[in-house]
Short mmCIF file of C-alpha atoms in Angstrom, two decimals:
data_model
loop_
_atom_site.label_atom_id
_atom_site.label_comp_id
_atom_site.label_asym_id
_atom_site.label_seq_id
_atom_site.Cartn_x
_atom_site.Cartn_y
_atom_site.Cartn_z
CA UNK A 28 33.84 -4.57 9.72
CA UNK A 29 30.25 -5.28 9.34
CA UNK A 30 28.15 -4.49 6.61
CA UNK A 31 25.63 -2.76 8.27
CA UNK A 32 27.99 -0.73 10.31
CA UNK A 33 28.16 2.21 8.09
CA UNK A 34 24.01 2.19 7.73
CA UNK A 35 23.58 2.10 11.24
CA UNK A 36 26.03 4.38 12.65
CA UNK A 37 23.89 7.17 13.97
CA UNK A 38 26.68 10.07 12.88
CA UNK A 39 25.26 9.13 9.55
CA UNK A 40 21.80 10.17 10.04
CA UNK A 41 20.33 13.17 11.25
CA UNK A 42 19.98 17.05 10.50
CA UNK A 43 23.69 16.84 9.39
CA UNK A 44 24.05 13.24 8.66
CA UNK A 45 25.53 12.68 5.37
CA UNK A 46 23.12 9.58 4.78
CA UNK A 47 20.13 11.62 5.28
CA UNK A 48 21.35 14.90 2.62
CA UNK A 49 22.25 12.32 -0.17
CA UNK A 50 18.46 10.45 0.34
CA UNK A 51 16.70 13.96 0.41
CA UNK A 52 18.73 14.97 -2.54
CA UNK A 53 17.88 11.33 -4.24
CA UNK A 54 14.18 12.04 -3.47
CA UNK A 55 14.33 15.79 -4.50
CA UNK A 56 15.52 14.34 -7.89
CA UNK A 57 13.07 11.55 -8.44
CA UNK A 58 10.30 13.42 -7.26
CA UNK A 59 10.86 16.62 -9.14
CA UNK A 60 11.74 14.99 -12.22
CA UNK A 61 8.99 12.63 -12.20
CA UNK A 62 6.32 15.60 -11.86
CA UNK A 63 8.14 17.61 -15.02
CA UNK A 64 7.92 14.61 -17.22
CA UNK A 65 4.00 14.24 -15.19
CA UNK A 66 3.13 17.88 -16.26
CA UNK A 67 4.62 17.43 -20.14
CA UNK A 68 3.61 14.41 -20.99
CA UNK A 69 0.25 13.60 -19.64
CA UNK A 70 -1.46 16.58 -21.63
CA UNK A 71 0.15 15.42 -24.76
CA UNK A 72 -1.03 11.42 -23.66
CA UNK A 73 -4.76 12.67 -23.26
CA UNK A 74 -4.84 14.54 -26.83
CA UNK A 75 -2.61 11.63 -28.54
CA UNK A 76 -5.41 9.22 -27.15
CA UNK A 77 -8.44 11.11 -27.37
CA UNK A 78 -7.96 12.39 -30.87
CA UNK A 79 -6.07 9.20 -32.14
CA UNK A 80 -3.31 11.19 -33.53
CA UNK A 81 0.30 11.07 -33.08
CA UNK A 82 -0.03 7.73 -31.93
CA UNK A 83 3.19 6.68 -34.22
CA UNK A 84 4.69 9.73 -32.42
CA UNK A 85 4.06 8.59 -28.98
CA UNK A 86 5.70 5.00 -30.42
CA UNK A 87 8.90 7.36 -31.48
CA UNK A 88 9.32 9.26 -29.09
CA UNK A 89 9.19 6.56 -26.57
CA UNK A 90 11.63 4.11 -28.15
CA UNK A 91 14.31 6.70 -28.49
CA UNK A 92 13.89 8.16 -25.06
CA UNK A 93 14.59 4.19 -23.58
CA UNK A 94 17.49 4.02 -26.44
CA UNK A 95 19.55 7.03 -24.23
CA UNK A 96 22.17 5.84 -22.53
CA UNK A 97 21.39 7.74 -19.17
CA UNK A 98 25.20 7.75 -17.67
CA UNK A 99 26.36 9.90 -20.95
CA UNK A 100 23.69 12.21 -21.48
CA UNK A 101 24.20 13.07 -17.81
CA UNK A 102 27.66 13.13 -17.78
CA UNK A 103 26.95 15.50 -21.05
CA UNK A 104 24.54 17.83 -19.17
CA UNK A 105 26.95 18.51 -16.45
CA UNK A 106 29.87 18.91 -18.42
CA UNK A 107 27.46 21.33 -20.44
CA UNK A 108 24.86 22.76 -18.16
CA UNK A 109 27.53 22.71 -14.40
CA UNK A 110 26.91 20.48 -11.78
CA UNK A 111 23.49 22.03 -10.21
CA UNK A 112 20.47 20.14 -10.00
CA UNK A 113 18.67 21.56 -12.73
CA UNK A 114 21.04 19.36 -15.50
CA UNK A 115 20.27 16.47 -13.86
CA UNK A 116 16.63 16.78 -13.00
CA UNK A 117 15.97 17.64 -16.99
CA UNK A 118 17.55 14.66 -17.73
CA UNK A 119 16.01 12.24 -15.43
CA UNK A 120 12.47 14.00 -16.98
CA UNK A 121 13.62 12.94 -20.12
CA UNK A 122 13.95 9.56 -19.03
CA UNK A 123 10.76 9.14 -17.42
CA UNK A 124 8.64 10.64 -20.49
CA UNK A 125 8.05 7.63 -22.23
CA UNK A 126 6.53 5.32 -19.58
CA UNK A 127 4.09 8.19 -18.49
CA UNK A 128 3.49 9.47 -22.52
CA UNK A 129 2.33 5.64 -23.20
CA UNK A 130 0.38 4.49 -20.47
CA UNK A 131 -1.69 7.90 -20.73
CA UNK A 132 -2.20 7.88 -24.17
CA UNK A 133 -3.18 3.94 -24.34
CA UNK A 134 -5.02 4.49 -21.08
CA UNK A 135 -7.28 7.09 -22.80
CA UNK A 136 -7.05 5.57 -26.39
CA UNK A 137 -8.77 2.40 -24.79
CA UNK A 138 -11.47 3.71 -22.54
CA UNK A 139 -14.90 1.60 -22.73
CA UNK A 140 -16.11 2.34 -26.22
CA UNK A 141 -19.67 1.81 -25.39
CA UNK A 142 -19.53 4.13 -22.43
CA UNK A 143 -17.35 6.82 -24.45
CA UNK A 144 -20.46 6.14 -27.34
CA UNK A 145 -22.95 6.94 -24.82
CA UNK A 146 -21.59 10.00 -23.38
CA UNK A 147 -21.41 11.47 -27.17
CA UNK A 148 -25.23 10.71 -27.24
CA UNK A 149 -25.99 12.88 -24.44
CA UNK A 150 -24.31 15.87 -25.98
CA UNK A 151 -21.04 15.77 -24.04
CA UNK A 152 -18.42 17.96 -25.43
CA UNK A 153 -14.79 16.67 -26.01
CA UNK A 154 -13.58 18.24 -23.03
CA UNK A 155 -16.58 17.10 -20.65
CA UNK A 156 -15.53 13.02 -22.57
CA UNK A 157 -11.64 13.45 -21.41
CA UNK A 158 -13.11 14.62 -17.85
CA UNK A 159 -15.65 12.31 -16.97
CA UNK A 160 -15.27 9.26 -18.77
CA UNK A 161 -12.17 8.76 -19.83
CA UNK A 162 -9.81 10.20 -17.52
CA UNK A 163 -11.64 7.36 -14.99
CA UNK A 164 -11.25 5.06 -16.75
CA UNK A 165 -7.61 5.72 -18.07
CA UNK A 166 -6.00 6.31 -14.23
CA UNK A 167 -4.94 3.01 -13.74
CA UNK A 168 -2.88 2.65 -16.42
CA UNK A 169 -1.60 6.30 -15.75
CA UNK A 170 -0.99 5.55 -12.72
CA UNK A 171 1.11 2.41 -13.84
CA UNK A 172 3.15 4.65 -16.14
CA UNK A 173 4.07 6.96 -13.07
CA UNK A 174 5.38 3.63 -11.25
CA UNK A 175 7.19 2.34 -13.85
CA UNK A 176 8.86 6.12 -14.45
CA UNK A 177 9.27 6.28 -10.78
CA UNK A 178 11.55 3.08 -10.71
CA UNK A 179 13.27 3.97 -13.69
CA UNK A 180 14.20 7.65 -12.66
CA UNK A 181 14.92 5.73 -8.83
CA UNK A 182 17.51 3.69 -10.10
CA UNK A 183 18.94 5.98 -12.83
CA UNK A 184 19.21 8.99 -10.05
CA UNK A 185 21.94 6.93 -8.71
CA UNK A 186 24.49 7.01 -11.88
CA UNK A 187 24.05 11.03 -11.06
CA UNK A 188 26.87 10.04 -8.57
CA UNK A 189 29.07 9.38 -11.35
CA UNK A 190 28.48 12.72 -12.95
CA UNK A 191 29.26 14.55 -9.27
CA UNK A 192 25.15 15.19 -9.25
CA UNK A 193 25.20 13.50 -5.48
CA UNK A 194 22.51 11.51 -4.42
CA UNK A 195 22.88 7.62 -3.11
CA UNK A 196 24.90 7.03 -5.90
CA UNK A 197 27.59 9.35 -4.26
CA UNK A 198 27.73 6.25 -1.40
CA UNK A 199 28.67 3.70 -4.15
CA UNK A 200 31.48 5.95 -5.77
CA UNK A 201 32.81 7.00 -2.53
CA UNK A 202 32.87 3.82 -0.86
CA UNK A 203 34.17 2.08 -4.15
CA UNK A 204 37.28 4.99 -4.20
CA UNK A 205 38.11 4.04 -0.17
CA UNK A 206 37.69 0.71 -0.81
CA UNK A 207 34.70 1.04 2.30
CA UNK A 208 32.48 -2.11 1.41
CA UNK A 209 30.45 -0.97 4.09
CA UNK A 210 29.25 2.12 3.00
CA UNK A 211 28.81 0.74 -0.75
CA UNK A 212 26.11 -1.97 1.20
CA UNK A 213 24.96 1.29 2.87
CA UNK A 214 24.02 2.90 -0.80
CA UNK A 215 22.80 -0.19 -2.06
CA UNK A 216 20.35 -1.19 0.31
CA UNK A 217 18.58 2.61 0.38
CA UNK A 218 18.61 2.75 -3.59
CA UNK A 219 16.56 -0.55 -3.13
CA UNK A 220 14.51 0.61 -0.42
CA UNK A 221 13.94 3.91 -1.95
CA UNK A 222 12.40 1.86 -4.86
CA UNK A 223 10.36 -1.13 -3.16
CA UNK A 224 8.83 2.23 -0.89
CA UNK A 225 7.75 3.58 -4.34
CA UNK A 226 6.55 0.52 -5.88
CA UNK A 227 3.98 -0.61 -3.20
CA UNK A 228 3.11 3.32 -2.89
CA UNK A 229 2.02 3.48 -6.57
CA UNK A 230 0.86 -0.22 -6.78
CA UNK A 231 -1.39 0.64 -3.88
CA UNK A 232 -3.16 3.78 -5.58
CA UNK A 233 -3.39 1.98 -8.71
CA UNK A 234 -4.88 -0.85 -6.87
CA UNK A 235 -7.25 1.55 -5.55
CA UNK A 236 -8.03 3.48 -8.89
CA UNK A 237 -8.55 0.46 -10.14
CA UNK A 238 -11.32 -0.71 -7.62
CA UNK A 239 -13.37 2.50 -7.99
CA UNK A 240 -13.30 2.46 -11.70
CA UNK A 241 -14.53 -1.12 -12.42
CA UNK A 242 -15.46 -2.20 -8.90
CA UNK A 243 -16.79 -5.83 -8.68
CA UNK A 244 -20.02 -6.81 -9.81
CA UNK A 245 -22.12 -8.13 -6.87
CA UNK A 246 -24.23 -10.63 -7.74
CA UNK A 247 -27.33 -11.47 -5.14
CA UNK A 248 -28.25 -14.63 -4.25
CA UNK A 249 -31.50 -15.47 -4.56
CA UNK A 250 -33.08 -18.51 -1.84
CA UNK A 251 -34.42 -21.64 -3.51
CA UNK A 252 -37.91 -21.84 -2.34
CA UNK A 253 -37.63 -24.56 -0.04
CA UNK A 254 -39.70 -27.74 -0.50
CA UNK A 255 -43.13 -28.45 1.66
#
């Protein structure tokens, strides 16, 4: 049996093709928890950094979120909480918190001083600082935070399988129970396409964040007057 013959066999894929619910439900995870943990913990990022405090909070938080072990507080929530999406999606959240938390808060924390400085002098409020200066400047960095959250929640949406939450993972469990190699290489390959698609997605808009908030100096050349 081939490797591919399981990811290519076209009973697999469409409206009813059991390849194509487990990827939706991969991506309804990933991108659902990835916008909770967006909508939590960018606000408290942009206040941490902005008003310097809670900074050792931020550290705190973030180094006990990654400390987790992700297969038994899922396995916990569904034992808990029943095997419905919600569980799962709360706990993938959690795991993506920290990456998005940090690079928001340093993103904002280390805006251009000078440019931060000047906006003060021209009577900017707080509010109109976060909005105009250092939101700007901060997005690439937030933006990084969202990819590396993305990845993590990616890759850690697949132990859901283990805790009956579906999603690719369920292609590794079931082809590792029926001994089906095949379908295992099936659930493999998507995870990792699933996460390369993300990668350059995000790399791509931070790449272009980037450009528009410190876009290259152009320096004009001027002509040597030429000799007579």
């Amino acid at each position: 049996m081939s490797l591919f013959s399981y990811l290519l066999d076209p009973a697999n894929w469409g409206p009813n093709g059991i390849i194509t619910k487990l990827l939706l439900q991969h991506l309804y995870y990933t991108i659902a928890a990835v916008l909770i943990a967006a909508v939590i913990a960018i606000p408290v990022g942009i206040v941490v950094g902005h008003t310097g405090r809670g900074s050792y909070l931020v550290v705190g938080v973030s180094n006990s979120a990654r400390a987790i072990p992700s297969l038994g507080l899922l396995v916990l929530a569904v034992l808990a909480l029943g095997t419905s999406s919600g569980p799962i999606i709360g706990v993938l959240a959690i795991l993506a918190l920290p990456s998005i938390l940090t690079g928001t808060a340093v993103g904002i924390q280390n805006a251009d001083h000078e440019a931060v400085h000047a906006a003060r002098a021209l009577g900017m409020t707080g509010g109109q600082i976060v909005g105009k200066v250092e939101w700007p400047l901060a997005l690439p960095l937030v933006i990084s935070g969202l990819r590396v959250a993305t990845l993590q929640v990616v890759a850690t949406a697949t132990v859901a399988g283990f805790a009956a939450g579906g999603g690719l993972g369920q292609l590794l469990i079931s082809g590792q129970a029926t001994q089906n190699y095949s379908q295992m290489f099936a659930g493999a390959v998507l995870v990792a396409a699933l996460a390369i698609f993300f990668d350059l997605a995000l790399g791509l808009l931070g790449w272009f964040a980037a450009r528009k908030t410190h876009p290259r100096a152009k320096t004009r050349v001027r002509r040597q007057p030429q000799p007579t």
